[in-house]
């Protein structure tokens, strides 16, 4: 939907765009604007860096460790790295499915890779907790004014990590064509925006 001077909120984790997220600054969000999903999709790999500077696919590394006795600490380290790799591949699988469905069926909707993510006042508590990992990640909150293309959906409709890619493609249709009802959890509503965004103020939250 097209909006004019609509006030919304944006949580930011300080990973990028710190120089432009300044009160009174205006930002044009278009297809040249990249979210962190772009970086994940471009740089994802199952390879890990070895001490000698080489790279090795993580499954081969695990095979090598299984051939000898290793300490509990080493096993824990391997499991944590495996969890990180699995989390990233789930994000890649989900975002690839979402973008493929958007491009083929809903090309007029803003891409998740080239939009800025927003929420409304009803979602502030939910999204602060969700995006900070229970306050493990420092977030800044900005109140913004937007004029342009605003898309409304819910993270409840995101493709599931437990589904295969084919099923993710089906689930992605629910995200891009959300059937939101009064019974849906308003806190989980998320917005994608492209257009002109003005930073109104940085909030303590």
mmCIF file of C-alpha atoms in Angstrom:
data_model
loop_
_atom_site.group_PDB
_atom_site.id
_atom_site.type_symbol
_atom_site.label_atom_id
_atom_site.label_comp_id
_atom_site.label_asym_id
_atom_site.label_seq_id
_atom_site.Cartn_x
_atom_site.Cartn_y
_atom_site.Cartn_z
ATOM 1 C CA UNK A 1 0.000 0.000 0.000
ATOM 2 C CA UNK A 2 1.073 3.571 -0.643
ATOM 3 C CA UNK A 3 1.516 5.731 2.453
ATOM 4 C CA UNK A 4 2.424 9.375 3.052
ATOM 5 C CA UNK A 5 4.239 10.631 6.153
ATOM 6 C CA UNK A 6 3.237 7.545 8.124
ATOM 7 C CA UNK A 7 5.009 7.194 11.478
ATOM 8 C CA UNK A 8 6.611 3.799 12.132
ATOM 9 C CA UNK A 9 9.499 2.297 14.119
ATOM 10 C CA UNK A 10 12.791 0.685 13.122
ATOM 11 C CA UNK A 11 15.062 -1.455 15.308
ATOM 12 C CA UNK A 12 18.727 -1.346 14.289
ATOM 13 C CA UNK A 13 21.573 -3.588 15.473
ATOM 14 C CA UNK A 14 24.486 -1.288 14.538
ATOM 15 C CA UNK A 15 25.793 -3.699 11.875
ATOM 16 C CA UNK A 16 25.465 -1.220 8.991
ATOM 17 C CA UNK A 17 24.075 2.177 7.972
ATOM 18 C CA UNK A 18 25.066 3.820 11.245
ATOM 19 C CA UNK A 19 26.224 6.896 9.338
ATOM 20 C CA UNK A 20 22.796 7.562 7.821
ATOM 21 C CA UNK A 21 20.537 6.592 10.723
ATOM 22 C CA UNK A 22 20.712 10.074 12.182
ATOM 23 C CA UNK A 23 17.745 12.200 13.348
ATOM 24 C CA UNK A 24 16.399 14.502 10.589
ATOM 25 C CA UNK A 25 18.244 12.562 7.885
ATOM 26 C CA UNK A 26 16.245 11.382 4.863
ATOM 27 C CA UNK A 27 16.990 8.033 3.222
ATOM 28 C CA UNK A 28 15.838 6.729 -0.149
ATOM 29 C CA UNK A 29 15.194 3.015 0.177
ATOM 30 C CA UNK A 30 15.145 1.356 -3.241
ATOM 31 C CA UNK A 31 16.621 -1.712 -4.941
ATOM 32 C CA UNK A 32 20.142 -0.396 -4.309
ATOM 33 C CA UNK A 33 19.533 -0.605 -0.551
ATOM 34 C CA UNK A 34 20.846 -3.923 0.782
ATOM 35 C CA UNK A 35 19.801 -5.657 3.974
ATOM 36 C CA UNK A 36 21.971 -8.192 5.804
ATOM 37 C CA UNK A 37 20.067 -10.943 3.945
ATOM 38 C CA UNK A 38 21.995 -9.947 0.817
ATOM 39 C CA UNK A 39 25.292 -10.519 2.619
ATOM 40 C CA UNK A 40 24.174 -13.900 3.940
ATOM 41 C CA UNK A 41 23.026 -15.059 0.511
ATOM 42 C CA UNK A 42 26.219 -13.881 -1.186
ATOM 43 C CA UNK A 43 28.757 -15.062 1.364
ATOM 44 C CA UNK A 44 27.210 -18.199 2.871
ATOM 45 C CA UNK A 45 29.510 -21.189 2.911
ATOM 46 C CA UNK A 46 29.872 -24.415 4.888
ATOM 47 C CA UNK A 47 33.655 -24.027 4.756
ATOM 48 C CA UNK A 48 35.633 -22.960 7.808
ATOM 49 C CA UNK A 49 39.068 -21.375 8.058
ATOM 50 C CA UNK A 50 41.946 -23.607 9.160
ATOM 51 C CA UNK A 51 44.936 -22.441 11.184
ATOM 52 C CA UNK A 52 47.191 -22.754 8.121
ATOM 53 C CA UNK A 53 44.984 -20.352 6.153
ATOM 54 C CA UNK A 54 43.248 -23.003 4.063
ATOM 55 C CA UNK A 55 39.514 -23.664 4.021
ATOM 56 C CA UNK A 56 37.756 -26.981 4.590
ATOM 57 C CA UNK A 57 34.103 -27.919 4.269
ATOM 58 C CA UNK A 58 32.762 -28.362 7.785
ATOM 59 C CA UNK A 59 31.470 -31.882 7.167
ATOM 60 C CA UNK A 60 35.002 -32.967 6.210
ATOM 61 C CA UNK A 61 36.338 -31.313 9.341
ATOM 62 C CA UNK A 62 33.874 -33.271 11.475
ATOM 63 C CA UNK A 63 34.879 -36.492 9.685
ATOM 64 C CA UNK A 64 38.508 -35.784 10.559
ATOM 65 C CA UNK A 65 37.696 -35.257 14.232
ATOM 66 C CA UNK A 66 35.579 -38.422 14.376
ATOM 67 C CA UNK A 67 38.658 -40.433 13.454
ATOM 68 C CA UNK A 68 40.397 -39.519 16.720
ATOM 69 C CA UNK A 69 39.636 -38.880 20.358
ATOM 70 C CA UNK A 70 38.761 -35.267 21.088
ATOM 71 C CA UNK A 71 38.009 -33.369 24.277
ATOM 72 C CA UNK A 72 34.540 -32.372 25.434
ATOM 73 C CA UNK A 73 35.489 -28.739 24.860
ATOM 74 C CA UNK A 74 36.360 -29.469 21.228
ATOM 75 C CA UNK A 75 33.083 -31.302 20.713
ATOM 76 C CA UNK A 76 31.150 -28.365 22.171
ATOM 77 C CA UNK A 77 33.000 -25.986 19.856
ATOM 78 C CA UNK A 78 32.168 -28.179 16.853
ATOM 79 C CA UNK A 79 28.499 -28.340 17.842
ATOM 80 C CA UNK A 80 28.284 -24.562 18.226
ATOM 81 C CA UNK A 81 29.842 -24.043 14.800
ATOM 82 C CA UNK A 82 27.493 -26.624 13.289
ATOM 83 C CA UNK A 83 24.523 -24.812 14.850
ATOM 84 C CA UNK A 84 25.690 -21.512 13.319
ATOM 85 C CA UNK A 85 26.045 -23.082 9.872
ATOM 86 C CA UNK A 86 22.609 -24.719 10.094
ATOM 87 C CA UNK A 87 21.025 -21.431 11.194
ATOM 88 C CA UNK A 88 22.554 -19.637 8.204
ATOM 89 C CA UNK A 89 21.444 -22.293 5.702
ATOM 90 C CA UNK A 90 17.905 -22.117 7.103
ATOM 91 C CA UNK A 91 17.939 -18.335 6.541
ATOM 92 C CA UNK A 92 19.257 -18.844 2.995
ATOM 93 C CA UNK A 93 16.629 -21.463 2.205
ATOM 94 C CA UNK A 94 13.850 -19.268 3.562
ATOM 95 C CA UNK A 95 14.965 -16.062 1.864
ATOM 96 C CA UNK A 96 15.614 -17.755 -1.491
ATOM 97 C CA UNK A 97 12.105 -19.208 -1.406
ATOM 98 C CA UNK A 98 10.555 -15.875 -0.422
ATOM 99 C CA UNK A 99 12.397 -13.970 -3.153
ATOM 100 C CA UNK A 100 11.618 -16.538 -5.852
ATOM 101 C CA UNK A 101 7.900 -16.414 -5.052
ATOM 102 C CA UNK A 102 7.916 -12.612 -4.855
ATOM 103 C CA UNK A 103 9.656 -12.260 -8.227
ATOM 104 C CA UNK A 104 7.358 -14.719 -10.002
ATOM 105 C CA UNK A 105 4.001 -13.985 -8.365
ATOM 106 C CA UNK A 106 4.189 -10.643 -6.555
ATOM 107 C CA UNK A 107 6.793 -8.529 -8.400
ATOM 108 C CA UNK A 108 5.199 -5.246 -7.315
ATOM 109 C CA UNK A 109 5.877 -5.987 -3.645
ATOM 110 C CA UNK A 110 9.144 -4.784 -2.057
ATOM 111 C CA UNK A 111 11.973 -7.326 -1.813
ATOM 112 C CA UNK A 112 13.070 -8.379 1.663
ATOM 113 C CA UNK A 113 16.655 -8.009 0.444
ATOM 114 C CA UNK A 114 16.168 -4.371 -0.592
ATOM 115 C CA UNK A 115 13.692 -2.960 1.917
ATOM 116 C CA UNK A 116 13.952 -1.498 5.362
ATOM 117 C CA UNK A 117 12.145 -3.430 8.062
ATOM 118 C CA UNK A 118 9.605 -1.594 10.259
ATOM 119 C CA UNK A 119 7.084 -2.267 12.987
ATOM 120 C CA UNK A 120 4.266 -0.316 14.598
ATOM 121 C CA UNK A 121 3.749 0.564 18.259
ATOM 122 C CA UNK A 122 1.934 -2.708 18.973
ATOM 123 C CA UNK A 123 5.000 -4.749 18.056
ATOM 124 C CA UNK A 124 7.687 -2.870 19.966
ATOM 125 C CA UNK A 125 7.997 -5.264 22.921
ATOM 126 C CA UNK A 126 7.792 -8.427 20.813
ATOM 127 C CA UNK A 127 10.310 -7.299 18.210
ATOM 128 C CA UNK A 128 12.768 -5.890 20.727
ATOM 129 C CA UNK A 129 12.925 -9.300 22.394
ATOM 130 C CA UNK A 130 12.953 -11.246 19.122
ATOM 131 C CA UNK A 131 15.606 -9.184 17.366
ATOM 132 C CA UNK A 132 17.879 -8.798 20.386
ATOM 133 C CA UNK A 133 17.842 -12.512 21.213
ATOM 134 C CA UNK A 134 16.484 -11.744 24.655
ATOM 135 C CA UNK A 135 18.641 -8.616 25.066
ATOM 136 C CA UNK A 136 21.846 -10.398 23.964
ATOM 137 C CA UNK A 137 22.238 -7.963 21.044
ATOM 138 C CA UNK A 138 22.285 -4.204 21.544
ATOM 139 C CA UNK A 139 19.555 -2.512 19.518
ATOM 140 C CA UNK A 140 18.754 1.102 18.782
ATOM 141 C CA UNK A 141 15.166 2.169 18.169
ATOM 142 C CA UNK A 142 14.243 4.924 15.724
ATOM 143 C CA UNK A 143 10.929 6.617 15.130
ATOM 144 C CA UNK A 144 10.612 7.289 11.415
ATOM 145 C CA UNK A 145 8.253 8.843 8.881
ATOM 146 C CA UNK A 146 7.750 6.995 5.593
ATOM 147 C CA UNK A 147 6.317 7.927 2.212
ATOM 148 C CA UNK A 148 6.178 5.208 -0.397
ATOM 149 C CA UNK A 149 5.374 1.498 -0.700
ATOM 150 C CA UNK A 150 4.620 -0.213 2.628
ATOM 151 C CA UNK A 151 3.966 -3.964 2.748
ATOM 152 C CA UNK A 152 2.347 -5.569 5.793
ATOM 153 C CA UNK A 153 2.715 -9.209 6.791
ATOM 154 C CA UNK A 154 3.613 -11.282 9.861
ATOM 155 C CA UNK A 155 6.569 -13.412 10.860
ATOM 156 C CA UNK A 156 3.981 -16.107 11.624
ATOM 157 C CA UNK A 157 3.784 -16.600 7.841
ATOM 158 C CA UNK A 158 7.508 -16.986 7.231
ATOM 159 C CA UNK A 159 8.541 -20.331 5.689
ATOM 160 C CA UNK A 160 9.446 -22.831 8.394
ATOM 161 C CA UNK A 161 12.964 -24.058 9.140
ATOM 162 C CA UNK A 162 11.579 -27.581 9.459
ATOM 163 C CA UNK A 163 10.213 -27.596 5.899
ATOM 164 C CA UNK A 164 12.083 -28.588 2.755
ATOM 165 C CA UNK A 165 12.691 -26.022 0.026
ATOM 166 C CA UNK A 166 9.699 -27.142 -2.046
ATOM 167 C CA UNK A 167 7.418 -26.661 0.936
ATOM 168 C CA UNK A 168 9.078 -23.325 1.704
ATOM 169 C CA UNK A 169 7.974 -22.138 -1.756
ATOM 170 C CA UNK A 170 4.371 -22.968 -0.879
ATOM 171 C CA UNK A 171 4.660 -21.370 2.567
ATOM 172 C CA UNK A 172 6.164 -18.224 1.038
ATOM 173 C CA UNK A 173 2.857 -17.551 -0.722
ATOM 174 C CA UNK A 174 1.236 -17.102 2.689
ATOM 175 C CA UNK A 175 3.794 -14.448 3.598
ATOM 176 C CA UNK A 176 3.334 -12.413 0.404
ATOM 177 C CA UNK A 177 -0.449 -12.814 0.410
ATOM 178 C CA UNK A 178 -1.180 -12.775 4.152
ATOM 179 C CA UNK A 179 -4.690 -13.436 5.293
ATOM 180 C CA UNK A 180 -4.548 -11.346 8.440
ATOM 181 C CA UNK A 181 -7.527 -11.561 10.764
ATOM 182 C CA UNK A 182 -8.554 -9.861 13.983
ATOM 183 C CA UNK A 183 -7.434 -12.996 15.833
ATOM 184 C CA UNK A 184 -3.851 -12.726 14.550
ATOM 185 C CA UNK A 185 -1.232 -11.597 17.036
ATOM 186 C CA UNK A 186 -0.780 -7.875 16.330
ATOM 187 C CA UNK A 187 2.616 -7.929 18.023
ATOM 188 C CA UNK A 188 4.072 -10.144 15.270
ATOM 189 C CA UNK A 189 3.126 -7.846 12.394
ATOM 190 C CA UNK A 190 6.129 -6.695 10.349
ATOM 191 C CA UNK A 191 6.426 -4.211 7.520
ATOM 192 C CA UNK A 192 8.744 -3.912 4.515
ATOM 193 C CA UNK A 193 9.212 -0.434 3.104
ATOM 194 C CA UNK A 194 10.641 1.166 -0.025
ATOM 195 C CA UNK A 195 10.486 4.899 -0.660
ATOM 196 C CA UNK A 196 11.511 8.002 1.280
ATOM 197 C CA UNK A 197 12.231 7.501 4.969
ATOM 198 C CA UNK A 198 12.975 10.315 7.420
ATOM 199 C CA UNK A 199 14.557 9.630 10.805
ATOM 200 C CA UNK A 200 12.424 11.542 13.311
ATOM 201 C CA UNK A 201 14.208 10.629 16.526
ATOM 202 C CA UNK A 202 16.270 8.021 18.324
ATOM 203 C CA UNK A 203 14.344 6.601 21.259
ATOM 204 C CA UNK A 204 15.355 5.107 24.596
ATOM 205 C CA UNK A 205 13.557 1.790 24.759
#
